[in-house]
Each structure stands twice: as C-alpha cells, then as structure tokens.
C-alpha cells in the first residue's frame, strides 16, 4: 500500500521537485528494507524495481548517498573505470 502512495505522489503533475526527491528517497529505503525482509523466492521483482529506481536517481544526478552506493556496488570494477 505505501509504495503505491509514494508512486501516486511521484506521478502527480503538481508535485514539487523537492517533494519528489524526498519521496524517491523514502521509496528507495522502503524497497531496500522490503528486499532484505523477503524470502529469496520473492526477491526478483522487488530487486528489479529497486534497480530501476536507483538507476533513475543516478541518471538525474540526485544527491542520495544510498542510491549512489547501491549503484556503484552493482557495477563491475571495469565499468566504473577501476581495474581489479
């Protein structure tokens, strides 16, 4: 229920950028907690949603430490310009 409400805020045309960023950060943390709590068999869908949210936040250059941490942790060293 709560993720749906966050999505409603994010998709509303009159949502301010500040509220949108705050809501995205809250949704990111909620989905990460949900992913950690779910049994392995149910994680694929939430993991895909989390990856999509993280990618969007990084693409837009949103300053959210968790989003950037998750983004970097999911990349191979050669994709971020480092050698193993």
Coordinates of N, CA and C in Angstrom, one line a residue:
X1 N 0.8 -1.2 0.0 CA 0.0 0.0 0.0 C 0.9 1.3 0.0
X2 N 1.9 1.3 0.9 CA 2.7 2.5 1.0 C 3.5 2.8 -0.3
X3 N 4.1 1.8 -1.0 CA 4.7 2.1 -2.2 C 3.8 2.7 -3.3
X4 N 2.6 2.2 -3.3 CA 1.6 2.7 -4.2 C 1.3 4.2 -3.9
X5 N 1.2 4.6 -2.7 CA 1.0 6.0 -2.3 C 2.2 6.9 -2.7
X6 N 3.4 6.3 -2.5 CA 4.6 7.0 -3.0 C 4.6 7.2 -4.5
X7 N 4.2 6.2 -5.2 CA 4.1 6.3 -6.7 C 3.1 7.4 -7.1
X8 N 2.0 7.5 -6.4 CA 1.0 8.5 -6.7 C 1.6 9.9 -6.5
X9 N 2.3 10.1 -5.5 CA 3.0 11.4 -5.2 C 4.0 11.7 -6.4
X10 N 4.8 10.7 -6.7 CA 5.8 10.9 -7.7 C 5.2 11.2 -9.1
X11 N 4.0 10.6 -9.4 CA 3.4 10.7 -10.7 C 2.5 11.9 -10.8
X12 N 2.2 12.6 -9.7 CA 1.2 13.7 -9.7 C 1.9 14.9 -10.4
X13 N 1.2 15.5 -11.4 CA 1.8 16.6 -12.1 C 2.2 17.9 -11.3
X14 N 1.5 18.0 -10.2 CA 1.8 19.2 -9.4 C 2.8 19.0 -8.2
X15 N 3.4 17.8 -8.2 CA 4.4 17.6 -7.2 C 5.6 18.4 -7.4
X16 N 6.1 19.1 -6.4 CA 7.3 19.9 -6.5 C 8.5 19.0 -6.6
X17 N 9.6 19.5 -7.1 CA 10.8 18.7 -7.3 C 11.4 18.3 -5.9
X18 N 11.3 19.2 -4.9 CA 11.8 18.9 -3.6 C 11.0 17.7 -3.0
X19 N 9.7 17.8 -3.1 CA 8.8 16.7 -2.6 C 9.1 15.4 -3.4
X20 N 9.3 15.5 -4.6 CA 9.6 14.3 -5.5 C 10.9 13.7 -5.0
X21 N 11.9 14.4 -4.8 CA 13.2 13.9 -4.3 C 13.1 13.2 -3.0
X22 N 12.4 13.9 -2.1 CA 12.2 13.3 -0.7 C 11.4 12.0 -0.8
X23 N 10.4 12.0 -1.6 CA 9.6 10.8 -1.8 C 10.4 9.7 -2.4
X24 N 11.2 10.0 -3.4 CA 12.0 9.0 -4.1 C 13.0 8.4 -3.0
X25 N 13.5 9.2 -2.2 CA 14.5 8.7 -1.2 C 13.8 7.8 -0.2
X26 N 12.6 8.1 0.2 CA 11.8 7.3 1.1 C 11.4 6.0 0.5
X27 N 11.0 6.0 -0.8 CA 10.6 4.8 -1.5 C 11.8 3.9 -1.7
X28 N 13.0 4.5 -2.0 CA 14.2 3.7 -2.1 C 14.5 2.9 -0.8
X29 N 14.4 3.6 0.3 CA 14.7 3.0 1.6 C 13.7 1.9 1.9
X30 N 12.4 2.2 1.6 CA 11.4 1.2 1.9 C 11.6 -0.1 1.0
X31 N 11.9 0.1 -0.3 CA 12.1 -1.0 -1.1 C 13.3 -1.8 -0.7
X32 N 14.3 -1.1 -0.2 CA 15.5 -1.9 0.2 C 15.2 -2.7 1.5
X33 N 14.5 -2.1 2.4 CA 14.1 -2.9 3.6 C 13.2 -4.1 3.2
X34 N 12.3 -3.8 2.3 CA 11.4 -4.9 1.8 C 12.2 -6.0 1.2
X35 N 13.2 -5.6 0.3 CA 14.0 -6.6 -0.3 C 14.8 -7.5 0.7
X36 N 15.3 -6.8 1.8 CA 16.1 -7.6 2.8 C 15.2 -8.5 3.6
X37 N 13.9 -8.2 3.7 CA 13.0 -9.0 4.5 C 12.3 -10.1 3.8
X38 N 12.2 -10.0 2.5 CA 11.5 -11.1 1.7 C 12.3 -12.4 1.6
X39 N 11.6 -13.5 1.5 CA 12.3 -14.7 1.2 C 12.9 -14.7 -0.2
X40 N 13.9 -15.5 -0.4 CA 14.7 -15.5 -1.7 C 13.8 -15.7 -2.9
X41 N 12.8 -16.5 -2.8 CA 11.9 -16.7 -3.9 C 11.1 -15.5 -4.4
X42 N 11.0 -14.5 -3.5 CA 10.1 -13.4 -3.9 C 10.9 -12.1 -4.1
X43 N 12.2 -12.2 -4.1 CA 13.1 -11.0 -4.2 C 13.3 -10.5 -5.6
X44 N 13.1 -11.2 -6.7 CA 13.4 -10.8 -8.0 C 12.6 -9.6 -8.4
X45 N 11.3 -9.5 -8.2 CA 10.5 -8.4 -8.6 C 10.9 -7.1 -7.9
X46 N 11.1 -7.2 -6.6 CA 11.5 -6.0 -5.8 C 12.9 -5.6 -6.1
X47 N 13.8 -6.5 -6.4 CA 15.2 -6.2 -6.8 C 15.2 -5.4 -8.1
X48 N 14.3 -5.8 -9.0 CA 14.3 -5.1 -10.3 C 13.7 -3.7 -10.1
X49 N 12.7 -3.6 -9.3 CA 12.1 -2.2 -9.0 C 13.1 -1.3 -8.3
X50 N 13.9 -1.9 -7.4 CA 14.9 -1.2 -6.7 C 16.0 -0.7 -7.7
X51 N 16.5 -1.6 -8.6 CA 17.5 -1.3 -9.6 C 17.0 -0.1 -10.5
X52 N 15.7 -0.2 -10.9 CA 15.2 0.8 -11.8 C 15.1 2.2 -11.0
X53 N 14.7 2.2 -9.8 CA 14.7 3.4 -9.0 C 16.1 4.0 -8.8
X54 N 17.1 3.1 -8.5 CA 18.4 3.6 -8.3 C 19.0 4.2 -9.6
X55 N 18.8 3.5 -10.7 CA 19.3 4.0 -12.0 C 18.7 5.3 -12.3
X56 N 17.4 5.5 -12.1 CA 16.8 6.8 -12.4 C 17.3 7.9 -11.5
X57 N 17.5 7.6 -10.3 CA 18.1 8.6 -9.4 C 19.5 9.0 -9.7
X58 N 20.3 8.1 -10.1 CA 21.7 8.4 -10.5 C 21.7 9.1 -11.8
X59 N 20.9 8.7 -12.8 CA 20.8 9.3 -14.1 C 20.4 10.8 -13.9
X60 N 19.6 11.1 -13.0 CA 19.2 12.5 -12.8 C 20.1 13.3 -11.9
X61 N 21.1 12.6 -11.4 CA 22.2 13.2 -10.5 C 21.6 13.6 -9.2
X62 N 20.7 12.9 -8.7 CA 20.1 13.2 -7.3 C 21.1 12.8 -6.3
X63 N 21.3 13.7 -5.3 CA 22.2 13.5 -4.3 C 21.6 12.7 -3.2
X64 N 21.7 11.4 -3.3 CA 21.2 10.4 -2.3 C 22.3 9.4 -2.1
X65 N 22.9 9.4 -1.0 CA 24.1 8.5 -0.7 C 23.7 7.0 -0.9
X66 N 22.6 6.6 -0.5 CA 22.2 5.2 -0.6 C 22.0 4.9 -2.1
X67 N 21.4 5.7 -2.9 CA 21.2 5.4 -4.3 C 22.6 5.2 -5.0
X68 N 23.5 6.2 -4.7 CA 24.8 6.1 -5.3 C 25.6 4.9 -4.8
X69 N 25.5 4.6 -3.6 CA 26.2 3.4 -3.0 C 25.7 2.1 -3.7
X70 N 24.4 2.0 -3.8 CA 23.8 0.8 -4.4 C 24.2 0.7 -5.9
X71 N 24.2 1.9 -6.5 CA 24.6 1.9 -8.0 C 26.0 1.4 -8.2
X72 N 26.9 1.9 -7.4 CA 28.3 1.6 -7.5 C 28.6 0.1 -7.1
X73 N 27.9 -0.3 -6.0 CA 28.1 -1.7 -5.6 C 27.6 -2.7 -6.6
X74 N 26.7 -2.3 -7.5 CA 26.2 -3.3 -8.5 C 26.9 -3.2 -9.8
X75 N 28.0 -2.4 -9.9 CA 28.8 -2.3 -11.1 C 30.1 -3.1 -11.0
X76 N 30.5 -3.7 -12.1 CA 31.8 -4.3 -12.1 C 32.9 -3.3 -12.1
X77 N 34.1 -3.6 -11.6 CA 35.1 -2.6 -11.5 C 35.5 -2.0 -12.8
X78 N 35.5 -2.8 -13.9 CA 35.9 -2.2 -15.2 C 34.8 -1.3 -15.7
X79 N 33.6 -1.4 -15.2 CA 32.5 -0.4 -15.7 C 32.6 0.9 -15.0
X80 N 33.3 1.0 -13.9 CA 33.5 2.3 -13.2 C 34.9 2.8 -13.3
X81 N 35.7 2.3 -14.2 CA 37.0 2.8 -14.5 C 38.1 2.4 -13.6
X82 N 37.9 1.3 -12.9 CA 38.9 0.8 -12.0 C 39.3 -0.6 -12.5
X83 N 40.6 -1.0 -12.2 CA 41.0 -2.3 -12.6 C 41.0 -3.1 -11.3
X84 N 40.7 -4.4 -11.4 CA 40.6 -5.3 -10.2 C 42.0 -5.5 -9.5

